[in-house]
Amino acid sequence: ERYSKHMNYTIRINNQDRETSACDLLQLSEELQLPEKGVAIAVNGRILPRGEWKGYALKAQDNITVVKAAFGG
């Protein structure tokens, strides 16, 4: 079941349950205060390009993996 605005539900981010009201991946990235560059997000094992974040509806129990690029040596 897909959710609409203002309804809290639980998703899993990097193996931790988290409650959110974000209705798409872009809103979730803003909620998590992710930087605009150097971040990849996978939903249920599928990496999504940043251009697909807006409008990609989240649903309860989605498994989200956030990967931040590490710079330097």
Coordinates of N, CA, C and O in Angstrom, one line a residue:
E1 N 0.8 -1.2 0.0 CA 0.0 0.0 0.0 C 0.9 1.2 0.0 O 1.8 1.4 0.8
R2 N 0.6 2.1 -0.9 CA 1.4 3.4 -1.0 C 0.7 4.4 -0.1 O -0.5 4.4 0.1
Y3 N 1.5 5.3 0.4 CA 1.0 6.3 1.4 C 1.0 7.7 0.9 O 1.7 8.0 0.0
S4 N 0.1 8.5 1.4 CA 0.0 9.9 1.0 C 0.6 10.8 2.1 O 0.9 10.3 3.1
K5 N 0.6 12.0 1.8 CA 1.2 13.0 2.7 C 0.6 13.0 4.1 O -0.6 12.7 4.3
H6 N 1.5 13.3 5.0 CA 1.1 13.5 6.4 C 0.7 12.2 7.2 O 0.0 12.2 8.2
M7 N 1.0 11.0 6.6 CA 0.7 9.8 7.3 C 2.1 9.1 7.7 O 2.9 8.9 6.8
N8 N 2.3 8.9 9.0 CA 3.5 8.3 9.4 C 3.5 6.8 9.2 O 2.5 6.1 9.4
Y9 N 4.6 6.2 8.7 CA 4.7 4.8 8.6 C 6.2 4.4 8.7 O 7.1 5.3 8.8
T10 N 6.5 3.1 8.8 CA 7.8 2.7 9.1 C 8.5 2.1 7.9 O 7.9 1.3 7.2
I11 N 9.7 2.6 7.7 CA 10.6 2.0 6.6 C 11.9 1.6 7.3 O 12.1 1.9 8.5
R12 N 12.7 0.9 6.6 CA 14.0 0.4 7.2 C 15.1 1.1 6.4 O 15.2 1.0 5.2
I13 N 15.9 1.9 7.1 CA 17.0 2.6 6.5 C 18.3 2.1 7.1 O 18.6 2.2 8.3
N14 N 19.2 1.6 6.2 CA 20.5 1.0 6.6 C 20.3 0.1 7.9 O 21.0 0.2 8.9
N15 N 19.3 -0.8 7.8 CA 19.1 -1.8 8.8 C 18.5 -1.3 10.1 O 18.6 -2.0 11.1
Q16 N 18.0 -0.1 10.1 CA 17.3 0.5 11.3 C 15.9 0.9 10.9 O 15.7 1.7 9.9
D17 N 14.9 0.6 11.7 CA 13.6 1.0 11.5 C 13.5 2.5 11.8 O 14.1 3.0 12.7
R18 N 12.7 3.2 10.9 CA 12.6 4.7 11.0 C 11.2 5.0 10.6 O 10.7 4.6 9.6
E19 N 10.6 5.9 11.4 CA 9.2 6.4 11.1 C 9.4 7.6 10.2 O 10.3 8.4 10.4
T20 N 8.6 7.7 9.2 CA 8.6 8.9 8.3 C 7.2 9.2 7.8 O 6.3 8.4 7.8
S21 N 7.1 10.4 7.3 CA 5.9 10.8 6.6 C 6.2 11.2 5.2 O 5.3 11.7 4.5
A22 N 7.4 11.0 4.8 CA 7.8 11.4 3.4 C 7.0 10.5 2.4 O 6.9 9.3 2.6
C23 N 6.5 11.1 1.4 CA 5.7 10.4 0.4 C 6.5 9.9 -0.8 O 6.1 9.1 -1.6
D24 N 7.7 10.5 -1.0 CA 8.6 10.0 -2.0 C 10.1 10.1 -1.6 O 10.4 10.6 -0.5
L25 N 10.9 9.5 -2.4 CA 12.3 9.4 -2.1 C 13.0 10.7 -1.9 O 13.9 10.9 -1.1
L26 N 12.6 11.7 -2.7 CA 13.2 13.1 -2.6 C 12.9 13.7 -1.2 O 13.8 14.2 -0.6
Q27 N 11.6 13.6 -0.8 CA 11.3 14.1 0.5 C 12.0 13.4 1.6 O 12.4 14.0 2.6
L28 N 12.2 12.1 1.5 CA 13.0 11.3 2.5 C 14.4 11.8 2.5 O 15.0 12.0 3.6
S29 N 15.0 12.0 1.3 CA 16.4 12.5 1.3 C 16.5 13.9 2.0 O 17.5 14.1 2.7
E30 N 15.5 14.7 1.9 CA 15.5 16.0 2.5 C 15.3 15.8 4.0 O 16.0 16.5 4.9
E31 N 14.4 14.9 4.4 CA 14.2 14.6 5.8 C 15.5 14.1 6.5 O 15.8 14.5 7.6
L32 N 16.3 13.3 5.8 CA 17.5 12.8 6.3 C 18.7 13.8 6.2 O 19.8 13.5 6.6
Q33 N 18.4 14.9 5.5 CA 19.4 16.0 5.3 C 20.6 15.4 4.6 O 21.8 15.7 4.9
L34 N 20.3 14.7 3.5 CA 21.4 14.1 2.7 C 22.0 15.2 1.8 O 21.3 16.1 1.3
P35 N 23.3 15.2 1.6 CA 23.9 16.2 0.7 C 23.4 16.0 -0.7 O 23.0 14.9 -1.1
E36 N 23.6 17.0 -1.6 CA 23.1 16.9 -3.0 C 24.0 16.1 -3.8 O 23.6 15.6 -4.9
K37 N 25.3 15.9 -3.4 CA 26.2 15.1 -4.2 C 26.9 14.0 -3.3 O 27.0 14.2 -2.1
G38 N 27.3 13.0 -4.0 CA 28.0 11.9 -3.3 C 27.1 11.0 -2.5 O 27.6 10.3 -1.6
V39 N 25.9 10.9 -2.9 CA 24.9 10.0 -2.2 C 24.2 9.1 -3.2 O 23.8 9.5 -4.2
A40 N 24.1 7.8 -2.8 CA 23.3 6.9 -3.6 C 22.2 6.3 -2.7 O 22.5 6.0 -1.5
I41 N 21.1 6.0 -3.3 CA 20.0 5.4 -2.5 C 19.5 4.2 -3.3 O 19.2 4.3 -4.5
A42 N 19.4 3.1 -2.6 CA 18.8 1.9 -3.1 C 17.5 1.6 -2.4 O 17.4 1.7 -1.1
V43 N 16.5 1.2 -3.1 CA 15.2 0.8 -2.5 C 15.0 -0.7 -2.8 O 15.0 -1.1 -4.0
N44 N 14.9 -1.5 -1.8 CA 14.7 -2.9 -1.9 C 15.8 -3.5 -2.9 O 15.5 -4.3 -3.7
G45 N 17.0 -3.0 -2.7 CA 18.1 -3.6 -3.5 C 18.4 -3.0 -4.9 O 19.3 -3.3 -5.6
R46 N 17.5 -2.0 -5.3 CA 17.6 -1.4 -6.6 C 18.1 0.1 -6.4 O 17.4 0.9 -5.8
I47 N 19.3 0.4 -7.0 CA 19.8 1.8 -6.9 C 18.9 2.6 -7.8 O 18.7 2.3 -9.0
L48 N 18.5 3.8 -7.3 CA 17.7 4.7 -8.1 C 18.5 6.0 -8.4 O 19.0 6.6 -7.5
P49 N 18.6 6.4 -9.6 CA 19.2 7.6 -10.0 C 18.5 8.8 -9.3 O 17.3 8.8 -9.1
R50 N 19.2 9.8 -9.0 CA 18.6 11.0 -8.3 C 17.5 11.5 -9.1 O 16.5 12.0 -8.5
G51 N 17.5 11.5 -10.4 CA 16.4 12.0 -11.2 C 15.1 11.3 -11.0 O 14.0 11.8 -11.3
E52 N 15.1 10.1 -10.4 CA 13.9 9.3 -10.1 C 13.4 9.4 -8.7 O 12.4 8.9 -8.4
W53 N 14.2 10.2 -7.9 CA 13.8 10.3 -6.4 C 12.4 11.0 -6.3 O 11.6 10.5 -5.5
K54 N 12.2 12.1 -7.0 CA 11.0 12.8 -6.9 C 9.9 11.9 -7.6 O 10.0 11.5 -8.8
G55 N 8.8 11.7 -6.9 CA 7.8 10.9 -7.5 C 7.9 9.4 -7.2 O 7.0 8.6 -7.5
Y56 N 9.1 8.9 -6.7 CA 9.2 7.5 -6.4 C 8.5 7.3 -5.0 O 9.0 7.6 -4.0
A57 N 7.3 6.8 -5.1 CA 6.5 6.6 -3.9 C 7.1 5.5 -3.0 O 7.4 4.4 -3.4
L58 N 7.1 5.9 -1.7 CA 7.6 4.9 -0.7 C 6.4 4.2 -0.1 O 5.3 4.6 -0.2
K59 N 6.7 3.0 0.4 CA 5.7 2.2 1.1 C 6.2 1.6 2.3 O 7.4 1.5 2.5
A60 N 5.3 1.3 3.2 CA 5.7 0.7 4.5 C 6.5 -0.5 4.3 O 6.3 -1.3 3.3
Q61 N 7.5 -0.7 5.1 CA 8.4 -1.8 5.0 C 9.4 -1.8 3.9 O 10.1 -2.8 3.7
D62 N 9.5 -0.7 3.1 CA 10.6 -0.6 2.1 C 11.9 -0.7 2.8 O 12.0 -0.2 4.0
N63 N 12.9 -1.3 2.2 CA 14.2 -1.4 2.7 C 15.1 -0.4 2.0 O 15.4 -0.7 0.8
I64 N 15.5 0.6 2.6 CA 16.3 1.7 2.0 C 17.8 1.6 2.4 O 18.0 1.4 3.6
T65 N 18.7 1.7 1.5 CA 20.1 1.7 1.8 C 20.6 3.0 1.3 O 20.4 3.4 0.1
V66 N 21.3 3.8 2.2 CA 21.9 5.1 1.8 C 23.4 4.9 1.9 O 23.9 4.4 2.9
V67 N 24.0 5.2 0.8 CA 25.5 5.1 0.7 C 26.0 6.5 0.4 O 25.6 7.1 -0.5
K68 N 27.0 6.9 1.3 CA 27.6 8.2 1.1 C 29.0 7.9 0.6 O 29.7 7.1 1.2
A69 N 29.5 8.6 -0.4 CA 30.8 8.5 -1.0 C 31.8 8.9 0.0 O 31.6 9.9 0.7
A70 N 32.9 8.2 0.1 CA 34.0 8.6 1.0 C 35.1 9.1 0.2 O 35.5 8.5 -0.8
F71 N 35.6 10.3 0.5 CA 36.6 11.0 -0.2 C 37.9 10.9 0.6 O 37.9 10.9 1.8
G72 N 39.0 11.0 -0.1 CA 40.3 11.0 0.6 C 40.9 9.6 0.7 O 40.4 8.7 0.2
G73 N 42.0 9.5 1.5 CA 42.7 8.3 1.5 C 42.9 7.9 2.9 O 43.0 7.1 3.6

